[in-house]
GROMACS .gro file of C-alpha atoms in nm:
model
  208
    1MET     CA    1   2.960  13.262  -4.557
    2SER     CA    2   2.562  13.173  -4.547
    3THR     CA    3   2.472  13.383  -4.771
    4ARG     CA    4   2.687  13.222  -5.079
    5VAL     CA    5   2.548  12.911  -4.913
    6LEU     CA    6   2.125  13.011  -4.992
    7PRO     CA    7   2.176  13.111  -5.383
    8ARG     CA    8   2.297  12.770  -5.430
    9LEU     CA    9   2.090  12.590  -5.246
   10ARG     CA   10   1.820  12.800  -5.433
   11THR     CA   11   1.983  12.663  -5.707
   12THR     CA   12   1.968  12.306  -5.606
   13ALA     CA   13   1.568  12.306  -5.536
   14ALA     CA   14   1.535  12.496  -5.928
   15ALA     CA   15   1.668  12.212  -6.050
   16THR     CA   16   1.541  11.896  -5.848
   17LEU     CA   17   1.193  12.054  -5.864
   18ALA     CA   18   1.229  12.097  -6.232
   19GLY     CA   19   1.339  11.740  -6.239
   20VAL     CA   20   1.010  11.576  -6.035
   21LEU     CA   21   0.854  11.879  -6.219
   22GLY     CA   22   0.936  11.676  -6.596
   23ALA     CA   23   0.871  11.367  -6.497
   24PHE     CA   24   0.538  11.381  -6.357
   25LEU     CA   25   0.426  11.542  -6.626
   26ALA     CA   26   0.621  11.297  -6.905
   27GLY     CA   27   0.441  11.074  -6.724
   28CYS     CA   28   0.100  11.195  -6.780
   29GLY     CA   29   0.207  11.221  -7.144
   30ILE     CA   30   0.264  11.579  -7.150
   31ARG     CA   31   0.633  11.809  -7.266
   32PRO     CA   32   0.719  11.994  -7.116
   33THR     CA   33   0.792  12.309  -7.314
   34GLU     CA   34   1.123  12.585  -7.292
   35VAL     CA   35   0.880  12.876  -7.442
   36PRO     CA   36   0.555  13.009  -7.314
   37THR     CA   37   0.239  12.920  -7.547
   38ASP     CA   38  -0.087  13.092  -7.595
   39TYR     CA   39  -0.280  12.906  -7.755
   40GLY     CA   40  -0.634  13.038  -7.606
   41ALA     CA   41  -0.907  12.869  -7.480
   42ALA     CA   42  -0.952  12.471  -7.545
   43PRO     CA   43  -1.244  12.377  -7.821
   44SER     CA   44  -1.590  12.367  -7.692
   45ARG     CA   45  -1.755  12.092  -7.818
   46ALA     CA   46  -2.072  12.093  -7.982
   47SER     CA   47  -2.397  12.170  -7.769
   48CYS     CA   48  -2.623  12.040  -8.046
   49THR     CA   49  -2.893  12.203  -7.815
   50LEU     CA   50  -3.078  12.503  -7.897
   51SER     CA   51  -3.213  12.766  -7.557
   52ALA     CA   52  -3.539  12.820  -7.720
   53PRO     CA   53  -3.720  12.654  -8.016
   54GLU     CA   54  -3.755  12.937  -8.307
   55THR     CA   55  -4.058  12.988  -8.371
   56GLY     CA   56  -4.222  13.345  -8.430
   57ALA     CA   57  -4.504  13.495  -8.576
   58ARG     CA   58  -4.595  13.205  -8.851
   59SER     CA   59  -4.857  13.319  -9.108
   60ALA     CA   60  -4.982  13.199  -9.368
   61GLU     CA   61  -4.751  13.310  -9.615
   62ASP     CA   62  -4.471  13.140  -9.445
   63GLY     CA   63  -4.645  12.762  -9.483
   64ILE     CA   64  -4.724  12.450  -9.308
   65PRO     CA   65  -4.478  12.252  -9.012
   66VAL     CA   66  -4.214  12.016  -9.185
   67GLN     CA   67  -3.915  11.900  -8.966
   68ILE     CA   68  -3.584  11.817  -9.140
   69PHE     CA   69  -3.263  11.616  -9.058
   70LEU     CA   70  -2.942  11.803  -8.983
   71VAL     CA   71  -2.621  11.685  -8.898
   72CYS     CA   72  -2.478  11.792  -8.576
   73ALA     CA   73  -2.195  11.679  -8.270
   74SER     CA   74  -2.191  11.352  -8.640
   75GLN     CA   75  -2.540  11.229  -8.493
   76LEU     CA   76  -2.876  11.369  -8.660
   77VAL     CA   77  -3.072  11.595  -8.573
   78LEU     CA   78  -3.461  11.802  -8.614
   79ALA     CA   79  -3.504  12.100  -8.694
   80ASP     CA   80  -3.834  12.276  -8.729
   81ARG     CA   81  -3.894  12.496  -9.086
   82SER     CA   82  -4.199  12.567  -9.322
   83ALA     CA   83  -4.281  12.516  -9.606
   84GLN     CA   84  -4.534  12.578  -9.897
   85LEU     CA   85  -4.705  12.270  -9.824
   86PRO     CA   86  -5.098  12.156  -9.821
   87GLU     CA   87  -5.262  12.106  -9.410
   88ARG     CA   88  -5.235  11.778  -9.490
   89PRO     CA   89  -5.023  11.624  -9.768
   90ALA     CA   90  -5.196  11.348  -9.944
   91SER     CA   91  -4.968  11.030 -10.168
   92ALA     CA   92  -5.052  11.262 -10.471
   93ASP     CA   93  -4.851  11.472 -10.348
   94ARG     CA   94  -4.530  11.329 -10.274
   95LEU     CA   95  -4.281  11.546 -10.526
   96ARG     CA   96  -4.452  11.818 -10.419
   97VAL     CA   97  -4.344  11.764 -10.074
   98ALA     CA   98  -4.021  11.589 -10.133
   99ARG     CA   99  -3.870  11.905 -10.334
  100ALA     CA  100  -4.017  12.141 -10.035
  101LEU     CA  101  -3.772  12.021  -9.795
  102LEU     CA  102  -3.469  11.893 -10.003
  103ASP     CA  103  -3.485  12.272 -10.046
  104GLN     CA  104  -3.504  12.295  -9.636
  105LEU     CA  105  -3.212  12.102  -9.632
  106GLU     CA  106  -2.988  12.290  -9.883
  107ARG     CA  107  -3.066  12.593  -9.708
  108LEU     CA  108  -2.772  12.688  -9.427
  109PRO     CA  109  -2.899  12.661  -9.111
  110SER     CA  110  -3.001  12.969  -8.954
  111ALA     CA  111  -2.698  13.143  -8.719
  112THR     CA  112  -2.823  12.997  -8.414
  113GLU     CA  113  -2.809  12.644  -8.521
  114ARG     CA  114  -2.469  12.779  -8.656
  115GLN     CA  115  -2.398  12.878  -8.327
  116VAL     CA  116  -2.506  12.549  -8.148
  117GLY     CA  117  -2.322  12.282  -8.435
  118TYR     CA  118  -2.640  12.261  -8.680
  119THR     CA  119  -2.422  12.146  -9.039
  120THR     CA  120  -2.613  12.001  -9.366
  121ASP     CA  121  -2.450  11.821  -9.575
  122ILE     CA  122  -2.660  11.785  -9.919
  123ARG     CA  123  -2.507  12.089 -10.159
  124ARG     CA  124  -2.669  12.088 -10.539
  125LEU     CA  125  -2.938  11.851 -10.569
  126THR     CA  126  -3.285  11.778 -10.739
  127VAL     CA  127  -3.526  11.540 -10.725
  128ARG     CA  128  -3.828  11.412 -10.971
  129GLY     CA  129  -4.111  11.181 -11.017
  130PRO     CA  130  -4.098  10.758 -11.060
  131ARG     CA  131  -4.054  10.753 -11.421
  132SER     CA  132  -4.247  10.454 -11.698
  133GLY     CA  133  -4.210  10.120 -11.483
  134ASP     CA  134  -4.132  10.297 -11.180
  135PRO     CA  135  -4.285  10.227 -10.873
  136THR     CA  136  -4.602  10.513 -10.828
  137ASP     CA  137  -4.365  10.614 -10.501
  138THR     CA  138  -4.029  10.659 -10.652
  139LEU     CA  139  -3.784  10.937 -10.611
  140ARG     CA  140  -3.497  10.979 -10.827
  141LEU     CA  141  -3.234  11.169 -10.757
  142SER     CA  142  -3.042  11.408 -10.987
  143THR     CA  143  -2.699  11.181 -10.836
  144ALA     CA  144  -2.686  10.863 -10.700
  145PRO     CA  145  -2.860  10.747 -10.345
  146GLU     CA  146  -2.510  10.540 -10.322
  147ASP     CA  147  -2.248  10.882 -10.464
  148LEU     CA  148  -2.380  11.074 -10.156
  149SER     CA  149  -2.175  11.146  -9.872
  150ALA     CA  150  -2.307  10.890  -9.554
  151PHE     CA  151  -2.383  11.214  -9.363
  152ALA     CA  152  -2.603  11.337  -9.665
  153LEU     CA  153  -2.783  10.996  -9.765
  154ALA     CA  154  -2.906  10.993  -9.364
  155GLN     CA  155  -3.038  11.372  -9.401
  156LEU     CA  156  -3.221  11.271  -9.727
  157VAL     CA  157  -3.391  10.965  -9.616
  158CYS     CA  158  -3.439  11.051  -9.240
  159THR     CA  159  -3.614  11.295  -9.376
  160TYR     CA  160  -3.811  11.159  -9.648
  161ALA     CA  161  -3.870  10.868  -9.441
  162ASN     CA  162  -4.038  11.094  -9.160
  163SER     CA  163  -4.286  11.310  -9.459
  164ALA     CA  164  -4.555  11.244  -9.662
  165ALA     CA  165  -4.297  11.194  -9.874
  166ALA     CA  166  -4.279  10.868  -9.715
  167ASP     CA  167  -4.451  10.508  -9.875
  168ASP     CA  168  -4.688  10.358  -9.622
  169ARG     CA  169  -4.441  10.139  -9.412
  170GLY     CA  170  -4.231  10.447  -9.359
  171GLY     CA  171  -3.969  10.397  -9.609
  172VAL     CA  172  -3.833  10.568  -9.925
  173THR     CA  173  -3.777  10.401 -10.274
  174LEU     CA  174  -3.473  10.630 -10.455
  175GLY     CA  175  -3.335  10.625 -10.787
  176GLY     CA  176  -2.994  10.835 -10.968
  177PRO     CA  177  -3.096  10.996 -11.308
  178GLU     CA  178  -2.919  10.637 -11.417
  179ALA     CA  179  -3.021  10.271 -11.483
  180GLU     CA  180  -2.873  10.158 -11.174
  181PRO     CA  181  -3.132   9.904 -10.939
  182LEU     CA  182  -3.406  10.104 -10.741
  183ARG     CA  183  -3.384  10.022 -10.381
  184ARG     CA  184  -3.613  10.169 -10.079
  185TYR     CA  185  -3.456  10.324  -9.794
  186GLU     CA  186  -3.533  10.311  -9.418
  187CYS     CA  187  -3.395  10.540  -9.140
  188PRO     CA  188  -3.388  10.335  -8.776
  189ALA     CA  189  -3.249  10.510  -8.499
  190GLU     CA  190  -2.853  10.354  -8.568
  191VAL     CA  191  -2.857  10.563  -8.836
  192ARG     CA  192  -2.933  10.875  -8.681
  193SER     CA  193  -2.757  10.840  -8.379
  194ARG     CA  194  -2.434  10.688  -8.649
  195PRO     CA  195  -2.520  10.810  -8.985
  196SER     CA  196  -2.115  10.815  -9.044
  197THR     CA  197  -2.117  10.432  -8.972
  198GLU     CA  198  -2.460  10.317  -9.026
  199ALA     CA  199  -2.631  10.339  -9.370
  200PRO     CA  200  -2.976  10.389  -9.385
  201PRO     CA  201  -3.079   9.956  -9.452
  202ASN     CA  202  -3.196   9.932  -9.828
  203THR     CA  203  -3.338   9.671 -10.077
  204VAL     CA  204  -3.365   9.643 -10.439
  205VAL     CA  205  -3.709   9.764 -10.625
  206GLU     CA  206  -3.811   9.560 -10.880
  207ARG     CA  207  -3.947   9.785 -11.171
  208ASP     CA  208  -4.216   9.749 -11.445
   0.00000   0.00000   0.00000
């Protein structure tokens, strides 16, 4: 007789356990499933940290060391590059510096950088010097600054502000191809940490 009761007891115990587990999972916001699933490991967050600087042997043909800002985990991060520029760029080299840095910003990050999450949001952009009536430190882009994505504008402003393309106060005056007002941009810490929500502070610059 006991042999007939045991299966029923096992069934009852299993049903009770299933009910308890279902209630526990529902309480945790997890809906139980009746079919097995296998979606692989959960995606990991970008580390944004290179295990070692990508230095290697640098020759004269590689140019001088420069730095640009890339995007990683919704923040701006510095990346080392090299560019064909004078050892000590002067204000007269501002446009040359701006073009060299823009070229680096448009390039796809290295395989190692991509592995840790580095990206760039700058595409198909060119830069020219001032027009007649512009301040001498003006840089005019092929796309109006306000039409760039939040990440692209932050990358560009912070890269230029951190270089010889900046003015004497560490800002950069940018304009577009049309007659929109010129604006002087800066790159404070909050822009580097939250570029998607913190736009680079800017002021209108008068033309002659």
